[in-house]
PDB file of C-alpha atoms and ligand atoms in Angstrom:
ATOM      1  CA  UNK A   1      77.288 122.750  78.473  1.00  0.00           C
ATOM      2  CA  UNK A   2      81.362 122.393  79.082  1.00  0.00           C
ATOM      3  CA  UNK A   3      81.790 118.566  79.114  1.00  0.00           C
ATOM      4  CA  UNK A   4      85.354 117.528  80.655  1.00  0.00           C
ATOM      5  CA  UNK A   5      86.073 114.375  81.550  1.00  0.00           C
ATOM      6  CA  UNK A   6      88.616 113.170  83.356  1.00  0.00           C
ATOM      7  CA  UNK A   7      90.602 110.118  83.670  1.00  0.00           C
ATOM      8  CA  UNK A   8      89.228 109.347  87.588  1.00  0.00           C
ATOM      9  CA  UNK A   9      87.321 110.714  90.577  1.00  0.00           C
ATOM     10  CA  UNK A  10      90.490 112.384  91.698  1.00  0.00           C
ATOM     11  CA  UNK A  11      90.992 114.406  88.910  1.00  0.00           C
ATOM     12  CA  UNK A  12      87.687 115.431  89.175  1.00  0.00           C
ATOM     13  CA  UNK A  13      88.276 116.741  92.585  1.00  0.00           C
ATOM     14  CA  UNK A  14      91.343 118.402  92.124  1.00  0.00           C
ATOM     15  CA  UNK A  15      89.127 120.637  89.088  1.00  0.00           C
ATOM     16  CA  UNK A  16      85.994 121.222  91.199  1.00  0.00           C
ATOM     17  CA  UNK A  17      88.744 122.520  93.971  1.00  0.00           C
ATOM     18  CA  UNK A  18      90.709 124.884  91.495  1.00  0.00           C
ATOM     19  CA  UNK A  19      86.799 126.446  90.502  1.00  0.00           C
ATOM     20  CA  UNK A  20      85.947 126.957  93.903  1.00  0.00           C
ATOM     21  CA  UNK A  21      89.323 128.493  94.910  1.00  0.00           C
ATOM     22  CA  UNK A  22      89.490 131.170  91.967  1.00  0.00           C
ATOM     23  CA  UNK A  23      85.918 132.122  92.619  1.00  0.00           C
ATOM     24  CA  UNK A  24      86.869 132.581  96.073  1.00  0.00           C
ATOM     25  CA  UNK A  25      90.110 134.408  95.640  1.00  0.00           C
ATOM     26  CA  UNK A  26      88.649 136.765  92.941  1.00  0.00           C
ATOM     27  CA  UNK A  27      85.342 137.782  94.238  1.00  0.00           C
ATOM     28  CA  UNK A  28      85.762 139.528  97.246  1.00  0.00           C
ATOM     29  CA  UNK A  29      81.741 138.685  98.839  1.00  0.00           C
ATOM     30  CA  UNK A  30      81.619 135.313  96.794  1.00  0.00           C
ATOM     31  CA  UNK A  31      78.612 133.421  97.202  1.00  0.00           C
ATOM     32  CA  UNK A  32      78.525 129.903  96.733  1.00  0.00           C
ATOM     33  CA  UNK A  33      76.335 127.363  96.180  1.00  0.00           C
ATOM     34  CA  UNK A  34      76.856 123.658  98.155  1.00  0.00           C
ATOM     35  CA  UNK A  35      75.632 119.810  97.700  1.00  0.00           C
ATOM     36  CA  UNK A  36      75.520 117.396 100.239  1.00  0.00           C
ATOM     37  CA  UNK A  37      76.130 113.532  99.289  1.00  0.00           C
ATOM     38  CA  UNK A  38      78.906 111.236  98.595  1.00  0.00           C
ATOM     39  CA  UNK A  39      80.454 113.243  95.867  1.00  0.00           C
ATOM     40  CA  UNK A  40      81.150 116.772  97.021  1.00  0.00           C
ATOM     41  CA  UNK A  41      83.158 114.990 100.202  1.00  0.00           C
ATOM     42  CA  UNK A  42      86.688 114.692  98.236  1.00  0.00           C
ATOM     43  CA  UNK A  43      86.111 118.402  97.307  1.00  0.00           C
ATOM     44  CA  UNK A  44      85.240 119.672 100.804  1.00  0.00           C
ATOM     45  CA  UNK A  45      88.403 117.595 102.104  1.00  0.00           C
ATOM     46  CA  UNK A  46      90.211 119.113  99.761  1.00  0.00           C
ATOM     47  CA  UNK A  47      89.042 122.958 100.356  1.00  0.00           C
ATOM     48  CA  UNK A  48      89.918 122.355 103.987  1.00  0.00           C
ATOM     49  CA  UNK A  49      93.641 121.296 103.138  1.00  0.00           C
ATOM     50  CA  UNK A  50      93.624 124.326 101.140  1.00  0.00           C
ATOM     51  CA  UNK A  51      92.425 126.395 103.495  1.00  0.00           C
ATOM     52  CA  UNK A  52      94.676 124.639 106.426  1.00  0.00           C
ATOM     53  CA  UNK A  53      97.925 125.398 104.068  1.00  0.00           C
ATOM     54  CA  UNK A  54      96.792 129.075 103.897  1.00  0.00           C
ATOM     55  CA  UNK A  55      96.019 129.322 100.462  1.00  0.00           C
ATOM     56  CA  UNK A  56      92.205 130.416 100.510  1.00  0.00           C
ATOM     57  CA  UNK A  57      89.733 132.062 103.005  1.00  0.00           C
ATOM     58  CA  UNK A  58      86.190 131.443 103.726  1.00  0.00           C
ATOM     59  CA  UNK A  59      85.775 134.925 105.916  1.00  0.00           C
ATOM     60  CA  UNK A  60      83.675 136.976 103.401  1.00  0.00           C
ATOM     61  CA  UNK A  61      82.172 133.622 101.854  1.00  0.00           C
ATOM     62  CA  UNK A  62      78.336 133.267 101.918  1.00  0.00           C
ATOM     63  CA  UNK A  63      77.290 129.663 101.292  1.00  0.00           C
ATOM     64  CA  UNK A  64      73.754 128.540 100.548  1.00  0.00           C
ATOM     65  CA  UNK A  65      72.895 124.450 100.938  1.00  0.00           C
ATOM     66  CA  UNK A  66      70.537 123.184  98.277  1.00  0.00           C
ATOM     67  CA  UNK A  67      68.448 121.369 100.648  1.00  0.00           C
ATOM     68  CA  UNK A  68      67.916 119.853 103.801  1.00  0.00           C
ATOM     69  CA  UNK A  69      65.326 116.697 105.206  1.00  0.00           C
ATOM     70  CA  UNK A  70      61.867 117.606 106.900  1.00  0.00           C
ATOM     71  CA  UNK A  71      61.402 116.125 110.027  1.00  0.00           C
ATOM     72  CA  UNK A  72      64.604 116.055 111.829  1.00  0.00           C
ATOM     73  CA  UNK A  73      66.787 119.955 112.876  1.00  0.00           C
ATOM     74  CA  UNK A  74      70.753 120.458 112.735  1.00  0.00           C
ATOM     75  CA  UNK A  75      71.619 118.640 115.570  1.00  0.00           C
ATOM     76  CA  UNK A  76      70.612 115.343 114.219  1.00  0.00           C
ATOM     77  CA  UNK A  77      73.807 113.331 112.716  1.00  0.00           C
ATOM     78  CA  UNK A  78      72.073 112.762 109.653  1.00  0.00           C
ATOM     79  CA  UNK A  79      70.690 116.460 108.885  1.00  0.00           C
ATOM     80  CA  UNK A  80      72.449 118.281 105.844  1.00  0.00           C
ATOM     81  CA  UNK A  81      73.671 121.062 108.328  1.00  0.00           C
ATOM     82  CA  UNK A  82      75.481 118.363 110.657  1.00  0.00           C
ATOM     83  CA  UNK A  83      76.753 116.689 107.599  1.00  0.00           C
ATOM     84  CA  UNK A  84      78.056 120.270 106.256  1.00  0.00           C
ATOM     85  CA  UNK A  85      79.587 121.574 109.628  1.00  0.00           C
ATOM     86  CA  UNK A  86      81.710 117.823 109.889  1.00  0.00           C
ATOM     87  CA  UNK A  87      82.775 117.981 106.207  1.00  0.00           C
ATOM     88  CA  UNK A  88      83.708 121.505 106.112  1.00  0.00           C
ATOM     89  CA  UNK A  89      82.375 124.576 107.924  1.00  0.00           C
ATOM     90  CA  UNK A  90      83.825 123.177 111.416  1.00  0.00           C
ATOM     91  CA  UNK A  91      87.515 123.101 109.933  1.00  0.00           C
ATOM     92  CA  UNK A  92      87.825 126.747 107.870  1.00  0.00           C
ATOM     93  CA  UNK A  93      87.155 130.243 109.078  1.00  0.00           C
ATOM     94  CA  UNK A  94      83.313 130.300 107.195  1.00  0.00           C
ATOM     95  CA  UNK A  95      81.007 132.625 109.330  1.00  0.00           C
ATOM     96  CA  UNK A  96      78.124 130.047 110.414  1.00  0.00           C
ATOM     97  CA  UNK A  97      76.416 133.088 110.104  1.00  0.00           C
ATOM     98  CA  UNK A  98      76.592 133.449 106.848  1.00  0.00           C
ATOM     99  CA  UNK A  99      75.674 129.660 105.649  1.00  0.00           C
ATOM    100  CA  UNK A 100      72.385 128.861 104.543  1.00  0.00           C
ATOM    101  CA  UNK A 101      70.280 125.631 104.586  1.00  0.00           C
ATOM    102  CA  UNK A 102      66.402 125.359 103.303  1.00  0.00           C
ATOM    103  CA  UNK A 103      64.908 124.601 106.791  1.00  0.00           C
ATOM    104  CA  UNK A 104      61.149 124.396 107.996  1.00  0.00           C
ATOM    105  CA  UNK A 105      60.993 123.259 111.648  1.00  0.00           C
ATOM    106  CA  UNK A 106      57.934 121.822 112.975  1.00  0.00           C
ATOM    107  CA  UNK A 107      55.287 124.558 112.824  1.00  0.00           C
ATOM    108  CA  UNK A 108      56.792 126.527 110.455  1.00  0.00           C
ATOM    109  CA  UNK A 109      54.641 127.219 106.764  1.00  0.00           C
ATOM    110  CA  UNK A 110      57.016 126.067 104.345  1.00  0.00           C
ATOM    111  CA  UNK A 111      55.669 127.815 101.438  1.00  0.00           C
ATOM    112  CA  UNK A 112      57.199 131.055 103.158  1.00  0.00           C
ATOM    113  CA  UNK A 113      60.307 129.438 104.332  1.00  0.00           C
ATOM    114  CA  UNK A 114      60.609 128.586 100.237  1.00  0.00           C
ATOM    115  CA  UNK A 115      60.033 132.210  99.077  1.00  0.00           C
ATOM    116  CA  UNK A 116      62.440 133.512 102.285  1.00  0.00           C
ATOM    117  CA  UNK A 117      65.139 131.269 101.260  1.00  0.00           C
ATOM    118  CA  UNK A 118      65.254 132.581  97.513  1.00  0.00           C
ATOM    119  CA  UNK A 119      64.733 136.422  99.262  1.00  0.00           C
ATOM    120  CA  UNK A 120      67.723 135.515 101.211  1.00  0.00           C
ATOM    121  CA  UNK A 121      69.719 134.284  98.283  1.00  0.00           C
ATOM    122  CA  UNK A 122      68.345 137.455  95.794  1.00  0.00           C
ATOM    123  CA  UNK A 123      69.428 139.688  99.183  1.00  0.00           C
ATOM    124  CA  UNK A 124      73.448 137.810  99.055  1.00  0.00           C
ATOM    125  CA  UNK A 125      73.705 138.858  95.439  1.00  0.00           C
ATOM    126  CA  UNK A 126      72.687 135.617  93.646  1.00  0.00           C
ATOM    127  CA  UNK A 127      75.005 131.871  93.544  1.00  0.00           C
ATOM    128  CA  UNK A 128      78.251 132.499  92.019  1.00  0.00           C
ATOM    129  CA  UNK A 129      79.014 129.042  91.761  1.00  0.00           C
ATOM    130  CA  UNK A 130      76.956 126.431  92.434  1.00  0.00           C
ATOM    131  CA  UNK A 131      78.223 122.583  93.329  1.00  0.00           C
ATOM    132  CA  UNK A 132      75.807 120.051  92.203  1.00  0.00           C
ATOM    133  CA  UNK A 133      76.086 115.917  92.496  1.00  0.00           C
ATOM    134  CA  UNK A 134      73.182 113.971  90.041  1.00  0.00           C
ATOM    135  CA  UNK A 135      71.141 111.864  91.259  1.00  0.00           C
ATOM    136  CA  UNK A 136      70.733 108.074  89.331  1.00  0.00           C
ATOM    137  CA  UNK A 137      67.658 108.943  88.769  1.00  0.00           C
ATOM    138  CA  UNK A 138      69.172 112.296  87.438  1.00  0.00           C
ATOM    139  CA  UNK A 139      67.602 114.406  90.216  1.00  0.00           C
ATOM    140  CA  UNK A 140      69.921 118.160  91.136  1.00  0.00           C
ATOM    141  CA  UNK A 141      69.196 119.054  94.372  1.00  0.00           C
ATOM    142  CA  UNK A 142      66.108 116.926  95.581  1.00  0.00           C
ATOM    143  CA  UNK A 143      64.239 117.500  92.315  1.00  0.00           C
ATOM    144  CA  UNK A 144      63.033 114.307  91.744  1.00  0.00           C
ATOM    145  CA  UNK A 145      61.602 113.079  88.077  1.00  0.00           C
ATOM    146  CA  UNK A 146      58.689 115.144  86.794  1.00  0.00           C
ATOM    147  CA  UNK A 147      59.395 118.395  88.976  1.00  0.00           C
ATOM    148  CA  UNK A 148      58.797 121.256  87.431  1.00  0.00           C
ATOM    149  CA  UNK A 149      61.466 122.719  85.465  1.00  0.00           C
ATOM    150  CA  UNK A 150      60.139 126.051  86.598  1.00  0.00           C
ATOM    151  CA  UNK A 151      60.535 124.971  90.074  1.00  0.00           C
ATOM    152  CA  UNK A 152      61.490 127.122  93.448  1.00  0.00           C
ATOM    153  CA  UNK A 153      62.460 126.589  96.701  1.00  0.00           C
ATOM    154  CA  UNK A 154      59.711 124.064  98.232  1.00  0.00           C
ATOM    155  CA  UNK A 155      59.225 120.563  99.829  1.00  0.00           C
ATOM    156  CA  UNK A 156      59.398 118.142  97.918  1.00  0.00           C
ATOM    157  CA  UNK A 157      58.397 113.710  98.423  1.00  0.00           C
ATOM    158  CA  UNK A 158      61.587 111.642  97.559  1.00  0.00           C
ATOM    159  CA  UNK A 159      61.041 108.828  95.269  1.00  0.00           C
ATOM    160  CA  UNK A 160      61.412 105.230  96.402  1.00  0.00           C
ATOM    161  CA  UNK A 161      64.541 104.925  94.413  1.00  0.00           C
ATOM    162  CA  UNK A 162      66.003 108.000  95.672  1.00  0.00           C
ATOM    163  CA  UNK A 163      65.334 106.566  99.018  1.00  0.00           C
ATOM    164  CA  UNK A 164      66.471 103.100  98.506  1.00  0.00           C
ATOM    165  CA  UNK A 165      70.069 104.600  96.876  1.00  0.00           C
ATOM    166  CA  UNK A 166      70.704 107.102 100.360  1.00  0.00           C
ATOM    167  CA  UNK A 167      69.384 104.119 102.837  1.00  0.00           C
ATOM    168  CA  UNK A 168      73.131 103.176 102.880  1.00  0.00           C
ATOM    169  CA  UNK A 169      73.890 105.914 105.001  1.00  0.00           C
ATOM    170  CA  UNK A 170      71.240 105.250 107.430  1.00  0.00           C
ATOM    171  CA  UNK A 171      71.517 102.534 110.719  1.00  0.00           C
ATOM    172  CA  UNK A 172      68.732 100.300 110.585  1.00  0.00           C
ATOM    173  CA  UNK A 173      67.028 101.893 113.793  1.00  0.00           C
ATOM    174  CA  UNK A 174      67.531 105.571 112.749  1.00  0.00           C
ATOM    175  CA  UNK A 175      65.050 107.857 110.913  1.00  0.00           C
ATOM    176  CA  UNK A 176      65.000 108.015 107.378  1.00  0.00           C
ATOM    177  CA  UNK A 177      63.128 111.215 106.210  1.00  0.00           C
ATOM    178  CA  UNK A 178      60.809 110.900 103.208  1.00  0.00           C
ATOM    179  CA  UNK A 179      60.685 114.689 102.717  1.00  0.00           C
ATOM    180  CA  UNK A 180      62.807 117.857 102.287  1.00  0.00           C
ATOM    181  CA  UNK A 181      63.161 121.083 101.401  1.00  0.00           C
ATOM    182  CA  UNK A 182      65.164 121.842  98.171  1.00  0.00           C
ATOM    183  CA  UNK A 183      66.157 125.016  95.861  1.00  0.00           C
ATOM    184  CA  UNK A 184      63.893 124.638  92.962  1.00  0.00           C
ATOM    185  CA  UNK A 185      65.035 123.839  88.997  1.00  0.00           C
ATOM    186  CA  UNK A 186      64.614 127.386  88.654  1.00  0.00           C
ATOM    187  CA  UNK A 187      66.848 128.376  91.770  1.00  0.00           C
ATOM    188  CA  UNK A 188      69.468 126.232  90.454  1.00  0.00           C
ATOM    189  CA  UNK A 189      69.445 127.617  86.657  1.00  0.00           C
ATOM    190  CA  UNK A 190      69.841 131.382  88.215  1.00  0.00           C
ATOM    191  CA  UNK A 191      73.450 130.986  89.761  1.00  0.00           C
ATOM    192  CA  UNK A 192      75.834 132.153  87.526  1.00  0.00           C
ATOM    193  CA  UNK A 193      77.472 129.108  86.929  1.00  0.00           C
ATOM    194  CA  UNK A 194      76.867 124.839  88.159  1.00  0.00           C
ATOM    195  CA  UNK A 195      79.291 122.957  88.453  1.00  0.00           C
ATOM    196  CA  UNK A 196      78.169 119.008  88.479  1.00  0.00           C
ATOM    197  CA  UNK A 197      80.262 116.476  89.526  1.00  0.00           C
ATOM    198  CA  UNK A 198      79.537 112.793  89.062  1.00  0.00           C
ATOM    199  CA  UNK A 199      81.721 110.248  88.804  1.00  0.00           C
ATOM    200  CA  UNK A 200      80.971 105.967  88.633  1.00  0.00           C
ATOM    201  CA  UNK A 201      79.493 103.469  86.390  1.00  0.00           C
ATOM    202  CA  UNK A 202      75.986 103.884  88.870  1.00  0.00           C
ATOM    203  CA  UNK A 203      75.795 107.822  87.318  1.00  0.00           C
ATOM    204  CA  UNK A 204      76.691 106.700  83.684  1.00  0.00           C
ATOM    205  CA  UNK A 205      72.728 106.214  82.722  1.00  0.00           C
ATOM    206  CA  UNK A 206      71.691 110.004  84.429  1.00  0.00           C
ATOM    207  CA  UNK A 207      74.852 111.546  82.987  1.00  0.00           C
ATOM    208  CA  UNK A 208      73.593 110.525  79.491  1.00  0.00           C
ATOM    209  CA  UNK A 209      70.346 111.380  79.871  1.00  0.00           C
ATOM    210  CA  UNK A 210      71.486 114.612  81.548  1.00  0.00           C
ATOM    211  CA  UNK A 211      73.333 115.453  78.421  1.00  0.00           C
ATOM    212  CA  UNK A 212      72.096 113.673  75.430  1.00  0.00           C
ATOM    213  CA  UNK A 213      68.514 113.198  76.092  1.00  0.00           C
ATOM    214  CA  UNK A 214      65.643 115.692  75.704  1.00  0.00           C
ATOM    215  CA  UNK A 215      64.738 118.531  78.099  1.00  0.00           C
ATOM    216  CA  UNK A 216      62.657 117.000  80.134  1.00  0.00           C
ATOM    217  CA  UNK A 217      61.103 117.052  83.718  1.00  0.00           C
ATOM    218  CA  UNK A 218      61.437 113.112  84.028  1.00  0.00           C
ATOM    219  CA  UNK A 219      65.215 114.120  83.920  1.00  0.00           C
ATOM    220  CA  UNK A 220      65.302 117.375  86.181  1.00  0.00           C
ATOM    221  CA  UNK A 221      69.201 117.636  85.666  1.00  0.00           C
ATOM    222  CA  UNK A 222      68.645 118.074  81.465  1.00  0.00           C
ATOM    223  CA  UNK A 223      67.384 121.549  82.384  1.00  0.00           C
ATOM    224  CA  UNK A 224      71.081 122.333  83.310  1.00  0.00           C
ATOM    225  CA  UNK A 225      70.765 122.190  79.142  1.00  0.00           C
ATOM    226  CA  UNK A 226      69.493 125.256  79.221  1.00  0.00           C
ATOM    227  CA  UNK A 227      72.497 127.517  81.477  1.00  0.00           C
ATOM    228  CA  UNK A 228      74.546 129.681  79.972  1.00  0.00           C
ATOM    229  CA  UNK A 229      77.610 128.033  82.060  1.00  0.00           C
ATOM    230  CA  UNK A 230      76.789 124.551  83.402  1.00  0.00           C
ATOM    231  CA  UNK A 231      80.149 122.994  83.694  1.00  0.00           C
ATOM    232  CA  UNK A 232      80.340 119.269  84.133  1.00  0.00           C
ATOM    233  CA  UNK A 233      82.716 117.544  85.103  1.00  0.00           C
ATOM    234  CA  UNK A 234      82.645 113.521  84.920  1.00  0.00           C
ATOM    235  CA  UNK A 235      85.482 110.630  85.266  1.00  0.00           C
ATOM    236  CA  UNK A 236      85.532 107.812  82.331  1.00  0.00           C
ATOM    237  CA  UNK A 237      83.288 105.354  84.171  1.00  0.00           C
ATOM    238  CA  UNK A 238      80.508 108.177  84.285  1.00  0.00           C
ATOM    239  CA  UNK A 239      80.904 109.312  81.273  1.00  0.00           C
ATOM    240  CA  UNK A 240      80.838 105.764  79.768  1.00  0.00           C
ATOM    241  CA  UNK A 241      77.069 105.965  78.490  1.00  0.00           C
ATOM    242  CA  UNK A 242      77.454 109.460  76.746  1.00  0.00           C
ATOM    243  CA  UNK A 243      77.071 109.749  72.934  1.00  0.00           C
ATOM    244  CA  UNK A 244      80.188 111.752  71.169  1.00  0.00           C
ATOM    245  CA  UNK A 245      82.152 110.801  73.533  1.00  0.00           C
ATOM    246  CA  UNK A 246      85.117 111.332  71.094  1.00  0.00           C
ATOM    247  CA  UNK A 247      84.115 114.758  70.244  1.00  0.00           C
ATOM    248  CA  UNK A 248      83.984 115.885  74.014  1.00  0.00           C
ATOM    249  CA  UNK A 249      88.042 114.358  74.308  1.00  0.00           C
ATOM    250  CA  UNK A 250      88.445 116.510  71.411  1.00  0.00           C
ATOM    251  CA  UNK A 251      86.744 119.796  72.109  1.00  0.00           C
ATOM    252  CA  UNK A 252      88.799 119.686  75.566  1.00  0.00           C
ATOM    253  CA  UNK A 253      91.912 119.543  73.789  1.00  0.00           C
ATOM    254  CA  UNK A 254      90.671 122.756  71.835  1.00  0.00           C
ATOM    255  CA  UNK A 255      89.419 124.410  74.944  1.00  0.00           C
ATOM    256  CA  UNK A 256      92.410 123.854  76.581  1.00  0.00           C
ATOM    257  CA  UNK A 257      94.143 125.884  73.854  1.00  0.00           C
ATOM    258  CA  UNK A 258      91.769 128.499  73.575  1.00  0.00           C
ATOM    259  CA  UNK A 259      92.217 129.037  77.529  1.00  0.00           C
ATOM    260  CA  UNK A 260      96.079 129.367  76.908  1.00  0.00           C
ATOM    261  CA  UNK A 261      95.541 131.679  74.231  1.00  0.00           C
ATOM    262  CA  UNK A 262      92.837 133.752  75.879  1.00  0.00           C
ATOM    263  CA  UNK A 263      93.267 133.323  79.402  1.00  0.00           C
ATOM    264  CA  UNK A 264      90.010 131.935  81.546  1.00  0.00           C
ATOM    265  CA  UNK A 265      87.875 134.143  82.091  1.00  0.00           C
ATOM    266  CA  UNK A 266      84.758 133.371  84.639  1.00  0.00           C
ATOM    267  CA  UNK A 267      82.452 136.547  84.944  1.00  0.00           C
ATOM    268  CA  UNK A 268      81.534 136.021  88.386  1.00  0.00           C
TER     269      UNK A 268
HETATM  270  C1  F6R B 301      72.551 116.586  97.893  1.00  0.00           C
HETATM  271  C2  F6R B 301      71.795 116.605  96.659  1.00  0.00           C
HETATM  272  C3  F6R B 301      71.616 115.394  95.790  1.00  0.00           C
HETATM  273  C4  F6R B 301      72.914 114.626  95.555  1.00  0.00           C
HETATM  274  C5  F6R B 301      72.639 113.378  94.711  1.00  0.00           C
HETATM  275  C6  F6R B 301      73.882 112.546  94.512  1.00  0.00           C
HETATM  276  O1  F6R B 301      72.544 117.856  98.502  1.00  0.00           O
HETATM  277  O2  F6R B 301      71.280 117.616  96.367  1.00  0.00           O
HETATM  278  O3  F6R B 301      71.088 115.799  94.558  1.00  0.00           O
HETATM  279  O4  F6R B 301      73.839 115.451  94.923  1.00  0.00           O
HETATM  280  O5  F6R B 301      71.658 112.609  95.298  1.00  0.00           O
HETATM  281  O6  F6R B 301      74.276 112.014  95.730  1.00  0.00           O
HETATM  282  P1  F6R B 301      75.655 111.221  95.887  1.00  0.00           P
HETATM  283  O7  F6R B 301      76.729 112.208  95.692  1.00  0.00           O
HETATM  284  O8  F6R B 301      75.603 110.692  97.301  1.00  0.00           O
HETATM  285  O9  F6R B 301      75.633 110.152  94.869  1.00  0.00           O
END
């Protein structure tokens, strides 16, 4: 795991942005990965300005979601595809084509909807890059505590606190789904890299555990432990809780050198 931290959310942003830019401007079918949430917002806002200044293209970009509620479709304001088109596929040149939710409509037998989802992902070439936010309870995705680490694309129940922490952004007399669909543990380790943003003192507790604690399915986002290139990227306030905190400060200033001596190389 690559452990930065940064001095605030904003700087956070601005890094997430630069990752998602070079993977876009260097692969030319680049396929990335996206989170809904609080969190990615900043970084979509900023893609847009970046694509509005003409400094990056979504054309040839293939984008797959890593989940989506049960029980209500994409025109629904508070669907993951309505949230995604008003934060950022309305305002760049993405082919809506070409972006990908985890859906199963009324009818439909999710248990193939899971295994077409990860045929259409295998069929795009694999995640490149894959944006992740952490739940407090340390959740990726919708993979609450004690999902399997082996996990694929299914539906899964939210917990109550996972349901209590996103009943913010529902109005008292609208529908708050207790189900989704969500890219599995296993999904989620085979993109070639994750990049997890969290940033505030609420994330400090999951970002330890995340980091410092065991593998473990009662923290699904310690399995990013096990990728090859799980960047993370945290402000001070989330990274408040970690242990060897000084040792991340200074392996950043050493990275930081190595990357000036070697150049940064991301094998997308
Ligand atoms: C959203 C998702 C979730 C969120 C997590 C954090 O697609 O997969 O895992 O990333 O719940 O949400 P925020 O950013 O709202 O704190």
């Amino acid at each position: 795991m690559q452990v930065i931290i940064f001095d605030d959310a904003q700087q956070v942003t601005n890094n997430a942005t630069q990752w998602v830019v070079e993977l876009i401007n260097k692969k030319p079918n680049p396929v990335l990965g996206l989170a809904t949430g609080s969190t990615p917002i900043s970084l979509y806002k900023s893609l847009v300005t970046k694509y509005k200044a003409g400094e990056l293209s979504f054309k040839n970009t293939t984008s797959f979601n890593l989940d989506e509620y049960l029980g209500i479709d994409g025109s629904n304001k508070q669907s993951y595809r309505y949230f995604m088109d008003k934060n950022l596929f309305d305002h760049v040149d993405i082919n809506k084509n070409n972006t990908f939710l985890p859906t199963c409509a009324r009818g439909e037998n999710p248990r193939e909807q899971g295994l077409s989802y990860e045929e259409s992902i295998k069929k795009a070439g694999g995640i490149d890059l894959q944006i992740l936010g952490i739940g407090a309870n340390g959740h990726i995705g919708f993979n609450e505590p004690t999902s399997s680490l082996a996990s694929r694309t299914r539906i899964k129940t939210l917990t109550q606190q996972t349901l209590d922490d996103n009943s913010r952004l529902f109005k008292s007399d609208e529908f708050q789904p207790t189900l989704a669909m969500t890219m599995g543990i296993a999904t989620i380790l085979d993109a070639r890299y994750v990049l997890l943003m969290a940033t505030g003192k609420n994330k400090a507790k999951a970002v330890k555990d995340m980091i410092n604690g065991p593998l473990s399915a009662t923290c699904p986002s310690s399995a990013l432990q096990l990728h090859e290139n799980a960047i993370i990227l945290l402000d001070k306030e989330a990274a408040s809780e970690l242990e060897n905190l000084d040792y991340y400060t200074w392996a950043n200033t050493q990275n930081r050198k190595i990357n000036q001596e070697f150049g940064l190389y991301h094998n997308y």
